[in-house]
CSV table of N, CA, C and O in Angstrom, one decimal:
chain,number,residue,atom,x,y,z
A,274,GLY,N,91.6,76.7,74.3
A,274,GLY,CA,92.1,76.8,75.6
A,274,GLY,C,92.2,78.1,76.2
A,274,GLY,O,91.1,78.5,76.0
A,275,ALA,N,93.0,78.5,77.4
A,275,ALA,CA,92.6,80.0,78.0
A,275,ALA,C,93.9,80.3,77.9
A,275,ALA,O,94.9,80.0,78.0
A,276,LEU,N,93.8,81.8,77.9
A,276,LEU,CA,94.9,82.9,77.7
A,276,LEU,C,94.7,83.7,78.9
A,276,LEU,O,93.7,84.4,79.2
A,277,LEU,N,95.5,83.5,79.8
A,277,LEU,CA,95.5,84.6,81.2
A,277,LEU,C,96.9,85.5,81.1
A,277,LEU,O,97.9,85.3,81.1
A,278,VAL,N,96.6,86.8,81.6
A,278,VAL,CA,97.6,87.8,81.7
A,278,VAL,C,97.3,88.5,82.6
A,278,VAL,O,96.2,89.0,83.0
A,279,CYS,N,98.6,88.9,83.4
A,279,CYS,CA,98.9,89.6,84.6
A,279,CYS,C,99.7,90.6,84.3
A,279,CYS,O,100.9,90.4,84.1
A,280,LEU,N,99.2,91.7,84.1
A,280,LEU,CA,100.0,93.2,83.8
A,280,LEU,C,100.3,93.9,85.2
A,280,LEU,O,100.2,95.1,84.9
A,281,ASP,N,99.9,93.5,86.3
A,281,ASP,CA,100.3,94.2,87.7
A,281,ASP,C,101.7,94.9,87.7
A,281,ASP,O,102.6,93.9,86.9
A,282,ALA,N,101.7,95.9,88.2
A,282,ALA,CA,103.1,96.8,88.1
A,282,ALA,C,104.1,96.1,89.1
A,282,ALA,O,105.5,96.1,89.3
A,283,ALA,N,103.6,95.4,90.0
A,283,ALA,CA,104.4,95.0,91.2
A,283,ALA,C,103.7,93.5,91.8
A,283,ALA,O,102.6,93.6,92.3
A,284,VAL,N,104.5,92.3,92.0
A,284,VAL,CA,104.5,91.0,92.2
A,284,VAL,C,105.2,90.9,93.4
A,284,VAL,O,106.5,90.4,93.1
A,285,THR,N,105.1,90.5,94.6
A,285,THR,CA,105.8,90.1,95.7
A,285,THR,C,106.0,88.5,95.3
A,285,THR,O,105.2,88.0,95.0
A,286,SER,N,106.8,87.9,96.3
A,286,SER,CA,106.9,86.6,96.6
A,286,SER,C,105.7,86.1,96.9
A,286,SER,O,105.1,85.0,96.4
A,287,THR,N,105.1,86.8,98.1
A,287,THR,CA,103.6,86.3,98.5
A,287,THR,C,102.8,86.5,97.6
A,287,THR,O,101.7,85.4,97.6
A,288,ASP,N,102.5,87.6,96.9
A,288,ASP,CA,101.7,87.6,95.9
A,288,ASP,C,101.5,86.6,95.0
A,288,ASP,O,100.6,86.3,94.2
A,289,ALA,N,103.1,86.4,94.3
A,289,ALA,CA,103.2,85.1,93.5
A,289,ALA,C,102.6,83.6,93.5
A,289,ALA,O,102.0,83.0,92.8
A,290,VAL,N,103.1,83.4,95.1
A,290,VAL,CA,102.4,82.1,95.6
A,290,VAL,C,100.9,82.2,95.4
A,290,VAL,O,100.2,81.4,94.8
A,291,THR,N,100.3,83.2,96.0
A,291,THR,CA,98.6,83.7,96.1
A,291,THR,C,98.1,83.6,94.3
A,291,THR,O,96.9,82.9,94.5
A,292,LEU,N,98.9,84.1,93.6
A,292,LEU,CA,98.3,84.4,92.2
A,292,LEU,C,98.4,82.8,91.7
A,292,LEU,O,97.1,82.6,91.1
A,293,ALA,N,99.8,82.3,91.9
A,293,ALA,CA,99.7,80.8,91.1
A,293,ALA,C,98.6,80.2,91.7
A,293,ALA,O,97.9,79.2,90.5
A,294,HIS,N,98.4,79.9,92.8
A,294,HIS,CA,97.7,79.1,93.2
A,294,HIS,C,95.9,79.3,92.9
A,294,HIS,O,95.3,78.2,92.6
A,295,GLY,N,95.8,80.4,92.8
A,295,GLY,CA,94.4,81.0,92.6
A,295,GLY,C,94.2,80.6,91.1
A,295,GLY,O,93.1,80.1,90.8
A,296,ILE,N,95.1,80.7,90.2
A,296,ILE,CA,95.1,80.4,88.6
A,296,ILE,C,94.9,78.8,88.8
A,296,ILE,O,94.2,78.1,87.8
A,297,ALA,N,95.8,78.3,89.5
A,297,ALA,CA,95.7,76.8,89.5
A,297,ALA,C,94.1,76.2,89.9
A,297,ALA,O,93.4,75.3,89.2
A,298,ALA,N,93.6,77.0,90.8
A,298,ALA,CA,92.8,76.4,91.4
A,298,ALA,C,91.3,77.1,90.4
A,298,ALA,O,90.4,76.1,90.1
A,299,TRP,N,91.4,78.0,89.5
A,299,TRP,CA,90.7,78.1,88.3
A,299,TRP,C,90.6,77.3,87.6
A,299,TRP,O,89.8,76.8,87.0
A,300,ARG,N,91.7,76.8,87.0
A,300,ARG,CA,91.8,76.2,86.1
A,300,ARG,C,91.1,74.8,86.4
A,300,ARG,O,90.4,74.0,85.7
A,301,ARG,N,91.4,74.1,87.6
A,301,ARG,CA,91.0,73.0,88.1
A,301,ARG,C,89.2,73.3,87.9
A,301,ARG,O,88.6,72.0,87.8
A,302,GLU,N,89.0,74.2,88.6
A,302,GLU,CA,87.5,74.3,88.6
A,302,GLU,C,86.7,74.3,87.1
A,302,GLU,O,85.4,73.8,87.0
A,303,LEU,N,87.0,75.0,86.4
A,303,LEU,CA,86.7,75.4,85.4
A,303,LEU,C,86.9,74.4,84.0
A,303,LEU,O,86.1,74.3,83.0
A,304,ALA,N,87.9,74.3,84.0
A,304,ALA,CA,88.4,72.8,83.1
A,304,ALA,C,88.5,73.3,81.7
A,304,ALA,O,87.8,72.7,80.9
A,305,PRO,N,89.2,74.3,81.5
A,305,PRO,CA,89.0,74.8,80.1
A,305,PRO,C,89.7,73.8,79.1
A,305,PRO,O,90.3,73.0,79.4
A,306,ALA,N,89.0,73.8,77.7
A,306,ALA,CA,89.5,73.0,76.9
A,306,ALA,C,90.9,73.4,76.4
A,306,ALA,O,91.2,74.7,76.2
A,307,GLY,N,91.6,72.5,76.0
A,307,GLY,CA,92.9,72.7,75.5
A,307,GLY,C,93.8,73.5,76.6
A,307,GLY,O,93.5,73.2,77.8
A,308,GLU,N,94.8,73.8,76.4
A,308,GLU,CA,96.3,74.3,77.2
A,308,GLU,C,95.9,75.8,77.8
A,308,GLU,O,95.3,76.6,77.2
A,309,THR,N,96.4,75.9,78.8
A,309,THR,CA,96.3,77.2,79.4
A,309,THR,C,97.8,77.8,79.2
A,309,THR,O,98.6,77.3,79.6
A,310,THR,N,97.8,79.0,78.9
A,310,THR,CA,98.9,79.7,78.8
A,310,THR,C,98.6,81.1,79.7
A,310,THR,O,97.7,81.6,79.6
A,311,CYS,N,99.9,81.3,80.5
A,311,CYS,CA,99.7,82.5,81.1
A,311,CYS,C,101.1,83.3,80.8
A,311,CYS,O,101.9,83.1,80.6
A,312,VAL,N,100.8,84.6,81.0
A,312,VAL,CA,101.6,85.4,80.3
A,312,VAL,C,101.8,86.6,81.6
A,312,VAL,O,100.7,87.1,82.0
A,313,PHE,N,103.2,87.0,82.0
A,313,PHE,CA,103.4,88.0,83.2
A,313,PHE,C,104.3,88.9,82.8
A,313,PHE,O,105.0,88.7,81.8
A,314,ARG,N,104.4,90.2,83.1
A,314,ARG,CA,105.5,91.4,83.1
A,314,ARG,C,106.6,91.0,83.7
A,314,ARG,O,106.5,90.7,84.8
A,315,ASP,N,107.3,90.6,83.0
A,315,ASP,CA,108.8,90.5,83.6
A,315,ASP,C,109.3,91.5,84.7
A,315,ASP,O,109.6,91.0,85.9
A,316,SER,N,108.9,92.8,84.6
A,316,SER,CA,109.2,93.7,84.9
A,316,SER,C,108.6,93.9,86.5
A,316,SER,O,108.9,94.4,87.3
A,317,ALA,N,107.5,93.2,86.5
A,317,ALA,CA,106.4,93.4,87.8
A,317,ALA,C,107.2,92.4,88.8
A,317,ALA,O,106.6,92.8,90.3
A,318,CYS,N,107.8,91.3,88.7
A,318,CYS,CA,108.4,90.7,89.7
A,318,CYS,C,109.4,91.4,90.4
A,318,CYS,O,110.3,91.8,90.3
A,319,VAL,N,109.0,91.5,91.9
A,319,VAL,CA,109.9,92.4,92.7
A,319,VAL,C,111.4,91.7,92.7
A,319,VAL,O,112.5,92.5,92.9
A,320,ASP,N,111.4,90.7,92.6
A,320,ASP,CA,112.7,89.7,92.9
A,320,ASP,C,112.5,88.8,92.1
A,320,ASP,O,111.6,87.9,91.6
A,321,ASP,N,113.7,87.8,92.2
A,321,ASP,CA,114.0,86.3,91.1
A,321,ASP,C,113.1,85.4,92.2
A,321,ASP,O,112.1,84.5,91.6
A,322,ALA,N,113.0,85.6,93.1
A,322,ALA,CA,112.2,84.5,94.1
A,322,ALA,C,110.8,84.7,93.8
A,322,ALA,O,110.0,83.4,93.2
A,323,ALA,N,110.0,86.1,93.5
A,323,ALA,CA,108.8,86.1,93.1
A,323,ALA,C,108.7,85.4,91.7
A,323,ALA,O,107.4,84.6,91.4
A,324,ARG,N,109.5,85.3,90.8
A,324,ARG,CA,109.5,85.0,89.7
A,324,ARG,C,109.7,83.7,89.1
A,324,ARG,O,108.4,82.9,88.6
A,325,ILE,N,110.4,83.2,90.0
A,325,ILE,CA,110.6,81.6,90.0
A,325,ILE,C,109.5,80.7,90.8
A,325,ILE,O,108.8,80.0,90.4
A,326,ASN,N,109.1,81.6,92.1
A,326,ASN,CA,107.8,80.7,92.5
A,326,ASN,C,106.8,80.7,91.7
A,326,ASN,O,106.1,79.6,91.7
A,327,LEU,N,106.3,81.8,90.8
A,327,LEU,CA,104.8,81.8,90.2
A,327,LEU,C,105.3,80.6,89.1
A,327,LEU,O,104.4,80.0,89.1
A,328,SER,N,106.5,80.8,88.5
A,328,SER,CA,106.3,79.7,87.4
A,328,SER,C,106.5,78.6,87.8
A,328,SER,O,106.1,77.4,87.3
A,329,SER,N,107.3,77.9,89.0
A,329,SER,CA,107.4,76.8,89.6
A,329,SER,C,106.3,76.3,90.0
A,329,SER,O,105.6,75.0,89.5
A,330,ILE,N,105.1,77.0,90.5
A,330,ILE,CA,103.8,76.4,91.2
A,330,ILE,C,102.9,76.2,90.2
A,330,ILE,O,102.3,75.3,89.6
A,331,LEU,N,102.9,77.3,89.0
A,331,LEU,CA,102.0,76.8,87.7
A,331,LEU,C,102.5,75.7,87.1
A,331,LEU,O,101.7,74.6,86.6
A,332,ARG,N,104.0,75.6,86.9
A,332,ARG,CA,104.3,74.0,86.1
A,332,ARG,C,104.1,72.9,86.8
A,332,ARG,O,103.4,71.8,86.6
A,333,GLN,N,104.3,73.0,88.2
A,333,GLN,CA,104.0,72.0,89.1
A,333,GLN,C,102.1,71.5,89.0
A,333,GLN,O,101.8,70.4,89.4
A,334,GLN,N,101.5,72.8,88.6
A,334,GLN,CA,100.2,72.4,88.6
A,334,GLN,C,99.5,72.0,87.3
A,334,GLN,O,98.4,72.1,86.9
A,335,GLY,N,100.6,71.8,86.4
A,335,GLY,CA,100.2,71.1,84.9
A,335,GLY,C,100.2,72.4,84.2
A,335,GLY,O,99.8,71.9,83.0
A,336,ILE,N,100.5,73.6,84.5
A,336,ILE,CA,100.2,74.9,83.3
A,336,ILE,C,101.9,75.0,83.2
A,336,ILE,O,102.7,75.7,83.6
A,337,ASP,N,102.2,74.5,81.8
A,337,ASP,CA,103.6,74.7,81.2
A,337,ASP,C,103.8,75.6,80.5
A,337,ASP,O,104.9,76.4,80.1
A,338,ARG,N,102.8,76.3,79.9
A,338,ARG,CA,103.0,77.2,79.0
A,338,ARG,C,102.9,78.8,79.9
A,338,ARG,O,102.0,79.6,80.1
A,339,VAL,N,103.9,79.1,80.6
A,339,VAL,CA,104.2,80.3,81.2
A,339,VAL,C,105.2,81.0,80.7
A,339,VAL,O,106.1,80.7,80.5
A,340,TYR,N,104.9,82.3,80.3
A,340,TYR,CA,106.1,83.4,79.5
A,340,TYR,C,105.8,84.7,80.6
A,340,TYR,O,104.9,85.2,81.0
A,341,SER,N,107.1,85.2,80.3
A,341,SER,CA,107.2,86.7,80.7
A,341,SER,C,107.6,87.5,79.6
A,341,SER,O,108.4,87.2,78.8
A,342,ILE,N,107.0,88.6,79.6
A,342,ILE,CA,107.5,89.7,78.5
A,342,ILE,C,107.7,90.8,79.2
A,342,ILE,O,107.8,91.4,80.3
């Protein structure tokens, strides 16, 4: 599988959408074996909308292992 970690200090709602679509496109293009896991800093999301958008888009794209620390 693949492990993607984002340790950015601030992720806005706009950033979250761009980031999620970029991760999904990467996954489609490279087709890693096994599951893809994404980990994000919980404190990086500037609001709940950013956190929800990021998780929702990734899950809609088939990435179910999304965690915030």
